[in-house]
Amino acid sequence: AFFPYFWKSVCRSPLGMSRGQILDEDISASSQWSDSTAAKYGRLDCEEGDGAWCPEIAGEPDNMNEFLQIDLRSLHFITLVGTQGRHAGGIGNEFAQTYKIKYSRDGSRWISWRNRQGKEVIEGNRNAYDIVLKDMEPPIIARFVRFMPVIDHSMNVCMRVELYGCEWLDGLVSYNSPLGQQMTLSGQHIYLNDSVYDGAMSYSMTEGLGQLTDGMCGLDDFTHSHVYNVWPGYDYVGWTNESFLNGYVEIMFEFDRTRNFTTMKVHCNNMFSHRVKTFQKVVCYFRSELDWEATPISFSPVMDDVNPSARFVTVSLYNHMASAIKCQYYFSDIWMMFSEITFQSDTAMYNTTLAPPKTGPPTRDDPTHKVDDSNTRILIGCLVAIIFILVVIIVIILWRQVWQKMLEKVSRRMLDDELTASLSIQSETFTYNNNNSPSSVSSEQESNSTYERIFPLGPDYQEPSRLVRKLPEFSQTSEDTGEIQNVQEGVPHYAEADIVNLQGVTGGNTYAVPALTMDLLSGKDVAVDEFPRKLLTFKEKLGEGQFGEVHLCEAEGMQDFMDEDFSFDVIENQTVLVAVKMLRADANKNARNDFLKEIKIMSRLKDPNIIRLLAVCMSSDPLCMITEYMENGDLNQFLSRHELCLTFCFNCFSYSNLHHMASQIASGMKYLSSLNFVHRDLATRNCLVGKNYTIKIADFGMSRNLYSGDYYRIQGRAVLPIRWMSWESILLGKFTTSSDVWAFGVTLWEMLTFCKEQPYSQLSDEQVIENTGEFFRDQRRQIYLPQPPMCPDPIYKLMLSCWNRNTKERPSFQEIHHTLLDCGAELL
Ligand SMILES: *[C@@H]1O[C@H](CO)[C@@H](O)[C@H](O)[C@H]1NC(C)=O
Ligand SMILES: *[C@@H]1O[C@H](CO)[C@@H](O)[C@H](O)[C@H]1NC(C)=O
Ligand SMILES: *[C@@H]1O[C@H](CO)[C@@H](O)[C@H](O)[C@H]1NC(C)=O
């Protein structure tokens, strides 16, 4: 039941305006001001021509007839759109303050998009350079999309745009169904109409798609909704048996072409206490060419009178070939309510193993087209499996080679060399395969973008912010504030309010800073001193990326660069360990700008438990930023080397040490949260250990291969620390201090198990994600991390409170810090 949420949230890839997969010939417009502002220049983040598409100015005030049209060549599920004005390196200053969107599946019937509250006009840009992203709620299923700027003649309008989503593999073009009805429940009206249907609605609904395909499953209680400020019953389309004397509701589904169907999944409400139940039987007819097949299939699900939760009922369609399906759903009680119907068919097979389908939509010659988004819900799982199998095969092959050669008594030295060479080639392609596309981003605004480019693993690491879904408790902040300052080549970053993502020391990821705070922080000058480069001695490479590297270095004379409040115990004239992040000399201007911004913000973070920016080398290339590094390395490695002092042993330390460390992490996080900074990847691997068990929070995780197993790769592009992430971060892409609190709970758990095992080590990545779905559904089926053997009860209680489903019920870092101090006193 949870899969569609997940799928929809990863269905946010750019469809190719900025990167060029959408060809010039597929971009057209109602008019153009000149050849250099033709439709083909309307590509987000591209500066070709005169820097944007600009229509010819003519006609009426409030002209709504100008449009920029994109033909995607096949049906797509569009979840997000991005717009930008004409900047042209500072010469241009035209942009669309508001616009509308029209879309079409067949190129002839055009539908005006409206948001869930029925509003058509979308707030656009406020300046010529920033990219503004808008969530499409409801999402659009279409092949053609038109951007229609509202032109009021107070200023000229130019646009650059991008669409985000994925291919619509269901292939459903329309469904025809009886109108949803109205229920009266203890005096309250429940409106079970299809609220976002885009076809014709008179006595029945025809030729459209709507609620049943919008990727949003209804809640268990149909009177409530995911969506804010709508009528009760919003999520469902429902019917009563009183209006259907033959006992069933018939819905006809039409598809883009003949498909080989495996299953249909129907998301049904089952609140039997209100006489709502899943259907008791479904009979489906298939139409392949022109005629309906005589023999239908029929299926009766097991009725569930125990569990009132909404669920997907899966109906096997036995590989029937059809271009239309007509299903009769039989009532089993007075009411029947559906929120989603999806079809699984042979698409993946057609796309990957056969030539382009004869009856299918035109396929592009461009081989790179839709490589990104052709992954289906099913493929997500398959890809992970395939990668895994490939790795296993490679290992086996290598192993066999080694073995054979040993038998052949080939010189041992040669053998080793060869093996190392092939292994390193393998690992390189695996790590960098998704990051080799040239960056074409020109971001003027503060953003995290650079470091995604600097560190190839960076963008993956950011992926969580792209997993966005809105559920009831969050939807207040939806449409109108869903604006993002910047887009990165992959998928854009989303934030409920203006959030600036700030990269941390080594570019893994890091703090998300509210734009407001960011302004306050970065307003002043950089308060960091220049460090003489020659006093740095290289020791070890900590991480590396496309535009930079992170080195572990020894620095001489660093004490002069540390102010009084510095809790860094340096003895005069001794060298100290520092992490040095360097920007390669050939990094582009944007990378440099972002590097400077990061320095500004890092320089404001001053807390004894947060890694500090010590100095910079800015006088010459490569630019460097020098941050603390702690002699004992990270907490994960540190703890793995130790054991608790229960019996006599070396390498052990007492519970109070552990406790002291946990309090420091809480204290550091308390500081970050007081600035509204969200860390996003709190874990023992990101805490550094110094003398006397001092702890400082950093953000190294992702740039190091050592911990790649802690991150989950989606579709080969996204990498998430899912075992540390709260349910809402995984399902909704929602990162807040409360999700940091969740991660703190997991970090605490790691510490009390001495990092001897990964969290949920008995679960596969997929199972961890499924478990997240259980947290969301909250039917007591979720699995919590177990109480570690040595863990005192109050500490485990604290962990559990961090994993509270309700974000508001999780403790704040202030409270956690307090609790830890109190517990400490008790336990000592
Ligand atoms: C569905 O019902 C609500 C409540 O009466 C109404 O406001 C809305 O316009 C209806 N939607 C459609 C598409 O008929
Ligand atoms: C539909 O797909 C199944 C499984 O892939 C296959 O066995 C069957 O032959 C296909 N049917 C047709 C008519 O192509
Ligand atoms: C509707 O369903 C209820 C419960 O199954 C049944 O008692 C009632 O007779 C049905 N009404 C009609 C008109 O079929």
Short mmCIF file of N, CA and C in Angstrom, two decimals, residues 264-372:
data_model
loop_
_atom_site.label_atom_id
_atom_site.label_comp_id
_atom_site.label_asym_id
_atom_site.label_seq_id
_atom_site.Cartn_x
_atom_site.Cartn_y
_atom_site.Cartn_z
N MET A 264 -4.14 -5.49 -11.53
CA MET A 264 -4.79 -4.22 -11.25
C MET A 264 -4.78 -4.09 -9.73
N LYS A 265 -4.44 -2.93 -9.23
CA LYS A 265 -4.49 -2.71 -7.79
C LYS A 265 -5.49 -1.62 -7.49
N VAL A 266 -6.41 -1.93 -6.61
CA VAL A 266 -7.46 -0.97 -6.29
C VAL A 266 -7.32 -0.60 -4.82
N HIS A 267 -7.13 0.68 -4.56
CA HIS A 267 -7.02 1.11 -3.16
C HIS A 267 -8.42 1.42 -2.63
N CYS A 268 -8.87 0.59 -1.69
CA CYS A 268 -10.26 0.68 -1.21
C CYS A 268 -10.29 1.07 0.26
N ASN A 269 -11.35 1.77 0.60
CA ASN A 269 -11.60 2.02 2.01
C ASN A 269 -12.32 0.81 2.59
N ASN A 270 -12.13 0.57 3.89
CA ASN A 270 -12.78 -0.59 4.50
C ASN A 270 -13.29 -0.25 5.90
N MET A 271 -13.87 0.93 6.02
CA MET A 271 -14.37 1.34 7.34
C MET A 271 -15.75 0.73 7.56
N PHE A 272 -15.75 -0.54 7.89
CA PHE A 272 -17.03 -1.26 7.89
C PHE A 272 -18.01 -0.75 8.94
N SER A 273 -17.45 -0.05 9.96
CA SER A 273 -18.37 0.48 10.98
C SER A 273 -19.29 1.54 10.36
N HIS A 274 -18.86 2.15 9.24
CA HIS A 274 -19.72 3.11 8.54
C HIS A 274 -20.31 2.49 7.27
N ARG A 275 -20.35 1.18 7.22
CA ARG A 275 -20.92 0.45 6.09
C ARG A 275 -20.15 0.67 4.79
N VAL A 276 -18.85 0.88 4.92
CA VAL A 276 -17.99 0.98 3.73
C VAL A 276 -17.13 -0.27 3.69
N LYS A 277 -17.09 -0.93 2.56
CA LYS A 277 -16.26 -2.13 2.46
C LYS A 277 -15.61 -2.24 1.09
N THR A 278 -14.57 -3.04 1.04
CA THR A 278 -13.95 -3.33 -0.25
C THR A 278 -14.99 -4.07 -1.11
N PHE A 279 -14.78 -4.10 -2.39
CA PHE A 279 -15.73 -4.81 -3.26
C PHE A 279 -15.68 -6.31 -2.97
N GLN A 280 -16.82 -6.98 -3.14
CA GLN A 280 -16.82 -8.42 -2.84
C GLN A 280 -16.44 -9.25 -4.06
N LYS A 281 -16.57 -8.63 -5.25
CA LYS A 281 -16.24 -9.36 -6.46
C LYS A 281 -15.95 -8.34 -7.54
N VAL A 282 -15.06 -8.67 -8.44
CA VAL A 282 -14.87 -7.80 -9.59
C VAL A 282 -14.85 -8.68 -10.84
N VAL A 283 -15.51 -8.17 -11.88
CA VAL A 283 -15.55 -8.88 -13.15
C VAL A 283 -14.98 -7.93 -14.20
N CYS A 284 -13.94 -8.37 -14.91
CA CYS A 284 -13.31 -7.47 -15.88
C CYS A 284 -13.38 -8.04 -17.28
N TYR A 285 -13.73 -7.16 -18.20
CA TYR A 285 -13.78 -7.49 -19.63
C TYR A 285 -12.61 -6.80 -20.32
N PHE A 286 -12.12 -7.44 -21.38
CA PHE A 286 -10.96 -6.88 -22.08
C PHE A 286 -11.31 -6.60 -23.53
N ARG A 287 -10.81 -5.48 -24.03
CA ARG A 287 -10.97 -5.17 -25.45
C ARG A 287 -9.58 -5.04 -26.04
N SER A 288 -9.28 -5.94 -27.00
CA SER A 288 -7.93 -5.83 -27.55
C SER A 288 -7.93 -4.97 -28.80
N GLU A 289 -8.57 -5.40 -29.86
CA GLU A 289 -8.59 -4.53 -31.03
C GLU A 289 -9.86 -3.69 -30.99
N LEU A 290 -10.90 -4.20 -31.56
CA LEU A 290 -12.14 -3.43 -31.56
C LEU A 290 -13.21 -4.08 -30.70
N ASP A 291 -13.09 -5.38 -30.54
CA ASP A 291 -14.18 -6.10 -29.87
C ASP A 291 -13.85 -6.44 -28.43
N TRP A 292 -14.92 -6.47 -27.67
CA TRP A 292 -14.77 -6.93 -26.30
C TRP A 292 -14.70 -8.44 -26.30
N GLU A 293 -13.75 -8.97 -25.54
CA GLU A 293 -13.67 -10.43 -25.45
C GLU A 293 -14.89 -10.96 -24.72
N ALA A 294 -15.33 -12.14 -25.13
CA ALA A 294 -16.56 -12.68 -24.57
C ALA A 294 -16.37 -13.11 -23.11
N THR A 295 -15.21 -13.67 -22.83
CA THR A 295 -15.05 -14.22 -21.47
C THR A 295 -14.31 -13.26 -20.57
N PRO A 296 -14.99 -12.80 -19.55
CA PRO A 296 -14.34 -11.91 -18.59
C PRO A 296 -13.53 -12.72 -17.57
N ILE A 297 -12.74 -12.04 -16.79
CA ILE A 297 -12.17 -12.70 -15.63
C ILE A 297 -12.93 -12.20 -14.40
N SER A 298 -12.92 -13.01 -13.40
CA SER A 298 -13.66 -12.63 -12.20
C SER A 298 -12.80 -12.97 -10.99
N PHE A 299 -12.94 -12.13 -9.97
CA PHE A 299 -12.09 -12.32 -8.79
C PHE A 299 -12.84 -11.86 -7.55
N SER A 300 -12.80 -12.68 -6.52
CA SER A 300 -13.45 -12.30 -5.26
C SER A 300 -12.41 -12.23 -4.15
N PRO A 301 -12.11 -11.03 -3.70
CA PRO A 301 -11.13 -10.93 -2.62
C PRO A 301 -11.69 -11.46 -1.31
N VAL A 302 -10.82 -11.80 -0.41
CA VAL A 302 -11.26 -12.24 0.91
C VAL A 302 -11.77 -11.02 1.66
N MET A 303 -12.97 -11.09 2.20
CA MET A 303 -13.52 -9.93 2.90
C MET A 303 -12.85 -9.83 4.27
N ASP A 304 -12.62 -8.62 4.70
CA ASP A 304 -11.95 -8.41 5.97
C ASP A 304 -12.87 -7.60 6.89
N ASP A 305 -13.42 -8.27 7.88
CA ASP A 305 -14.32 -7.59 8.82
C ASP A 305 -13.60 -7.26 10.12
N VAL A 306 -12.30 -7.40 10.10
CA VAL A 306 -11.55 -7.20 11.34
C VAL A 306 -10.76 -5.90 11.30
N ASN A 307 -10.07 -5.73 10.20
CA ASN A 307 -9.17 -4.59 10.09
C ASN A 307 -9.82 -3.49 9.24
N PRO A 308 -10.11 -2.35 9.84
CA PRO A 308 -10.81 -1.30 9.10
C PRO A 308 -9.89 -0.42 8.26
N SER A 309 -8.62 -0.80 8.10
CA SER A 309 -7.75 0.13 7.38
C SER A 309 -7.94 0.02 5.87
N ALA A 310 -7.70 1.13 5.22
CA ALA A 310 -7.78 1.16 3.76
C ALA A 310 -6.65 0.30 3.22
N ARG A 311 -6.87 -0.33 2.07
CA ARG A 311 -5.84 -1.21 1.55
C ARG A 311 -5.93 -1.33 0.04
N PHE A 312 -4.82 -1.83 -0.53
CA PHE A 312 -4.83 -2.17 -1.94
C PHE A 312 -5.35 -3.59 -2.11
N VAL A 313 -6.30 -3.77 -2.98
CA VAL A 313 -6.72 -5.12 -3.34
C VAL A 313 -6.10 -5.40 -4.71
N THR A 314 -5.35 -6.48 -4.79
CA THR A 314 -4.66 -6.79 -6.04
C THR A 314 -5.45 -7.84 -6.83
N VAL A 315 -5.72 -7.51 -8.07
CA VAL A 315 -6.50 -8.42 -8.92
C VAL A 315 -5.60 -8.87 -10.06
N SER A 316 -5.43 -10.17 -10.19
CA SER A 316 -4.59 -10.65 -11.29
C SER A 316 -5.36 -10.55 -12.60
N LEU A 317 -4.69 -10.08 -13.64
CA LEU A 317 -5.35 -9.95 -14.95
C LEU A 317 -4.81 -10.99 -15.94
N TYR A 318 -4.05 -11.91 -15.45
CA TYR A 318 -3.64 -13.11 -16.21
C TYR A 318 -3.09 -12.84 -17.59
N ASN A 319 -2.26 -11.81 -17.74
CA ASN A 319 -1.62 -11.54 -19.03
C ASN A 319 -2.58 -11.40 -20.19
N HIS A 320 -3.72 -10.78 -19.90
CA HIS A 320 -4.63 -10.49 -21.00
C HIS A 320 -4.09 -9.32 -21.80
N MET A 321 -4.22 -9.41 -23.12
CA MET A 321 -3.81 -8.30 -23.98
C MET A 321 -5.04 -7.41 -24.15
N ALA A 322 -4.89 -6.12 -23.93
CA ALA A 322 -6.04 -5.24 -24.09
C ALA A 322 -5.60 -3.80 -24.27
N SER A 323 -6.47 -3.03 -24.92
CA SER A 323 -6.24 -1.58 -24.96
C SER A 323 -7.32 -0.88 -24.16
N ALA A 324 -8.30 -1.67 -23.73
CA ALA A 324 -9.32 -1.11 -22.82
C ALA A 324 -9.77 -2.23 -21.89
N ILE A 325 -10.10 -1.84 -20.67
CA ILE A 325 -10.59 -2.81 -19.69
C ILE A 325 -11.82 -2.21 -19.04
N LYS A 326 -12.83 -3.06 -18.85
CA LYS A 326 -14.07 -2.59 -18.23
C LYS A 326 -14.28 -3.48 -17.02
N CYS A 327 -14.35 -2.90 -15.86
CA CYS A 327 -14.49 -3.71 -14.66
C CYS A 327 -15.77 -3.36 -13.91
N GLN A 328 -16.43 -4.40 -13.43
CA GLN A 328 -17.62 -4.22 -12.61
C GLN A 328 -17.25 -4.60 -11.18
N TYR A 329 -17.36 -3.62 -10.31
CA TYR A 329 -17.01 -3.83 -8.91
C TYR A 329 -18.30 -4.02 -8.12
N TYR A 330 -18.46 -5.16 -7.49
CA TYR A 330 -19.71 -5.47 -6.79
C TYR A 330 -19.67 -4.99 -5.34
N PHE A 331 -20.75 -4.38 -4.93
CA PHE A 331 -20.86 -3.91 -3.54
C PHE A 331 -20.87 -5.11 -2.59
N SER A 332 -20.24 -4.94 -1.45
CA SER A 332 -20.42 -5.96 -0.42
C SER A 332 -21.14 -5.34 0.78
N ASP A 333 -21.26 -4.03 0.75
CA ASP A 333 -22.05 -3.36 1.78
C ASP A 333 -22.70 -2.16 1.11
N ILE A 334 -23.20 -1.23 1.92
CA ILE A 334 -23.91 -0.11 1.31
C ILE A 334 -22.97 0.79 0.50
N TRP A 335 -21.75 0.99 1.01
CA TRP A 335 -20.82 1.90 0.33
C TRP A 335 -19.56 1.20 -0.18
N MET A 336 -19.04 1.77 -1.24
CA MET A 336 -17.77 1.30 -1.79
C MET A 336 -16.98 2.56 -2.12
N MET A 337 -15.75 2.64 -1.71
CA MET A 337 -14.95 3.86 -1.94
C MET A 337 -13.55 3.49 -2.43
N PHE A 338 -13.13 4.13 -3.52
CA PHE A 338 -11.80 3.90 -4.07
C PHE A 338 -11.01 5.21 -4.06
N SER A 339 -9.73 5.10 -3.80
CA SER A 339 -8.93 6.34 -3.93
C SER A 339 -7.90 6.24 -5.03
N GLU A 340 -7.57 5.04 -5.46
CA GLU A 340 -6.49 4.90 -6.44
C GLU A 340 -6.71 3.59 -7.19
N ILE A 341 -6.51 3.59 -8.49
CA ILE A 341 -6.51 2.32 -9.23
C ILE A 341 -5.30 2.34 -10.15
N THR A 342 -4.46 1.33 -10.04
CA THR A 342 -3.27 1.30 -10.90
C THR A 342 -3.23 -0.02 -11.67
N PHE A 343 -2.59 0.03 -12.82
CA PHE A 343 -2.47 -1.16 -13.66
C PHE A 343 -1.01 -1.47 -13.91
N GLN A 344 -0.69 -2.73 -13.82
CA GLN A 344 0.68 -3.14 -14.12
C GLN A 344 0.65 -3.91 -15.43
N SER A 345 1.49 -3.49 -16.34
CA SER A 345 1.52 -4.19 -17.62
C SER A 345 2.95 -4.37 -18.07
N ASP A 346 3.08 -4.77 -19.29
CA ASP A 346 4.37 -5.24 -19.81
C ASP A 346 5.36 -4.15 -20.14
N THR A 347 5.09 -2.93 -19.78
CA THR A 347 5.90 -1.81 -20.25
C THR A 347 7.39 -2.05 -20.18
N ALA A 348 7.80 -2.49 -19.02
CA ALA A 348 9.23 -2.63 -18.82
C ALA A 348 9.82 -3.54 -19.87
N MET A 349 9.09 -4.61 -20.18
CA MET A 349 9.56 -5.56 -21.15
C MET A 349 9.64 -4.91 -22.53
N TYR A 350 8.63 -4.16 -22.88
CA TYR A 350 8.63 -3.51 -24.18
C TYR A 350 9.81 -2.57 -24.30
N ASN A 351 10.04 -1.84 -23.25
CA ASN A 351 11.08 -0.82 -23.33
C ASN A 351 12.47 -1.40 -23.39
N THR A 352 12.66 -2.51 -22.73
CA THR A 352 14.03 -2.95 -22.60
C THR A 352 14.39 -4.08 -23.54
N THR A 353 13.47 -4.94 -23.85
CA THR A 353 13.90 -6.10 -24.62
C THR A 353 13.36 -6.12 -26.04
N LEU A 354 12.34 -5.38 -26.32
CA LEU A 354 11.80 -5.44 -27.67
C LEU A 354 12.10 -4.14 -28.41
N ALA A 355 11.95 -4.21 -29.71
CA ALA A 355 12.06 -3.00 -30.50
C ALA A 355 10.88 -2.10 -30.12
N PRO A 356 10.92 -0.82 -30.50
CA PRO A 356 9.80 0.05 -30.15
C PRO A 356 8.47 -0.56 -30.57
N PRO A 357 7.49 -0.48 -29.70
CA PRO A 357 6.21 -1.12 -29.99
C PRO A 357 5.57 -0.53 -31.23
N LYS A 358 4.98 -1.40 -32.02
CA LYS A 358 4.40 -0.95 -33.27
C LYS A 358 3.24 0.00 -33.03
N THR A 359 2.46 -0.37 -32.03
CA THR A 359 1.27 0.44 -31.79
C THR A 359 1.54 1.58 -30.82
N GLY A 360 2.76 1.64 -30.33
CA GLY A 360 3.04 2.57 -29.26
C GLY A 360 3.26 3.99 -29.76
N PRO A 361 3.52 4.89 -28.83
CA PRO A 361 3.79 6.26 -29.18
C PRO A 361 5.14 6.35 -29.85
N PRO A 362 5.38 7.40 -30.63
CA PRO A 362 6.67 7.52 -31.29
C PRO A 362 7.80 7.52 -30.27
N THR A 363 8.82 6.84 -30.59
CA THR A 363 9.94 6.78 -29.66
C THR A 363 11.08 7.57 -30.25
N ARG A 364 11.81 8.17 -29.40
CA ARG A 364 12.88 9.02 -29.88
C ARG A 364 14.12 8.22 -30.27
N ASP A 365 14.90 8.77 -31.21
CA ASP A 365 16.14 8.10 -31.60
C ASP A 365 17.19 8.26 -30.52
N ASP A 366 17.11 9.40 -29.89
CA ASP A 366 18.11 9.73 -28.87
C ASP A 366 18.18 8.64 -27.82
N PRO A 367 19.30 7.94 -27.77
CA PRO A 367 19.36 6.80 -26.87
C PRO A 367 19.36 7.20 -25.40
N THR A 368 19.76 8.44 -25.12
CA THR A 368 19.82 8.82 -23.71
C THR A 368 18.44 9.20 -23.19
N HIS A 369 17.52 9.36 -24.11
CA HIS A 369 16.22 9.84 -23.70
C HIS A 369 15.58 8.91 -22.70
N LYS A 370 15.16 9.49 -21.62
CA LYS A 370 14.40 8.77 -20.61
C LYS A 370 15.14 7.61 -19.96
N VAL A 371 16.43 7.66 -20.03
CA VAL A 371 17.14 6.65 -19.28
C VAL A 371 16.83 6.83 -17.81
N ASP A 372 16.80 8.11 -17.43
CA ASP A 372 16.54 8.43 -16.03
C ASP A 372 15.18 7.99 -15.55
#
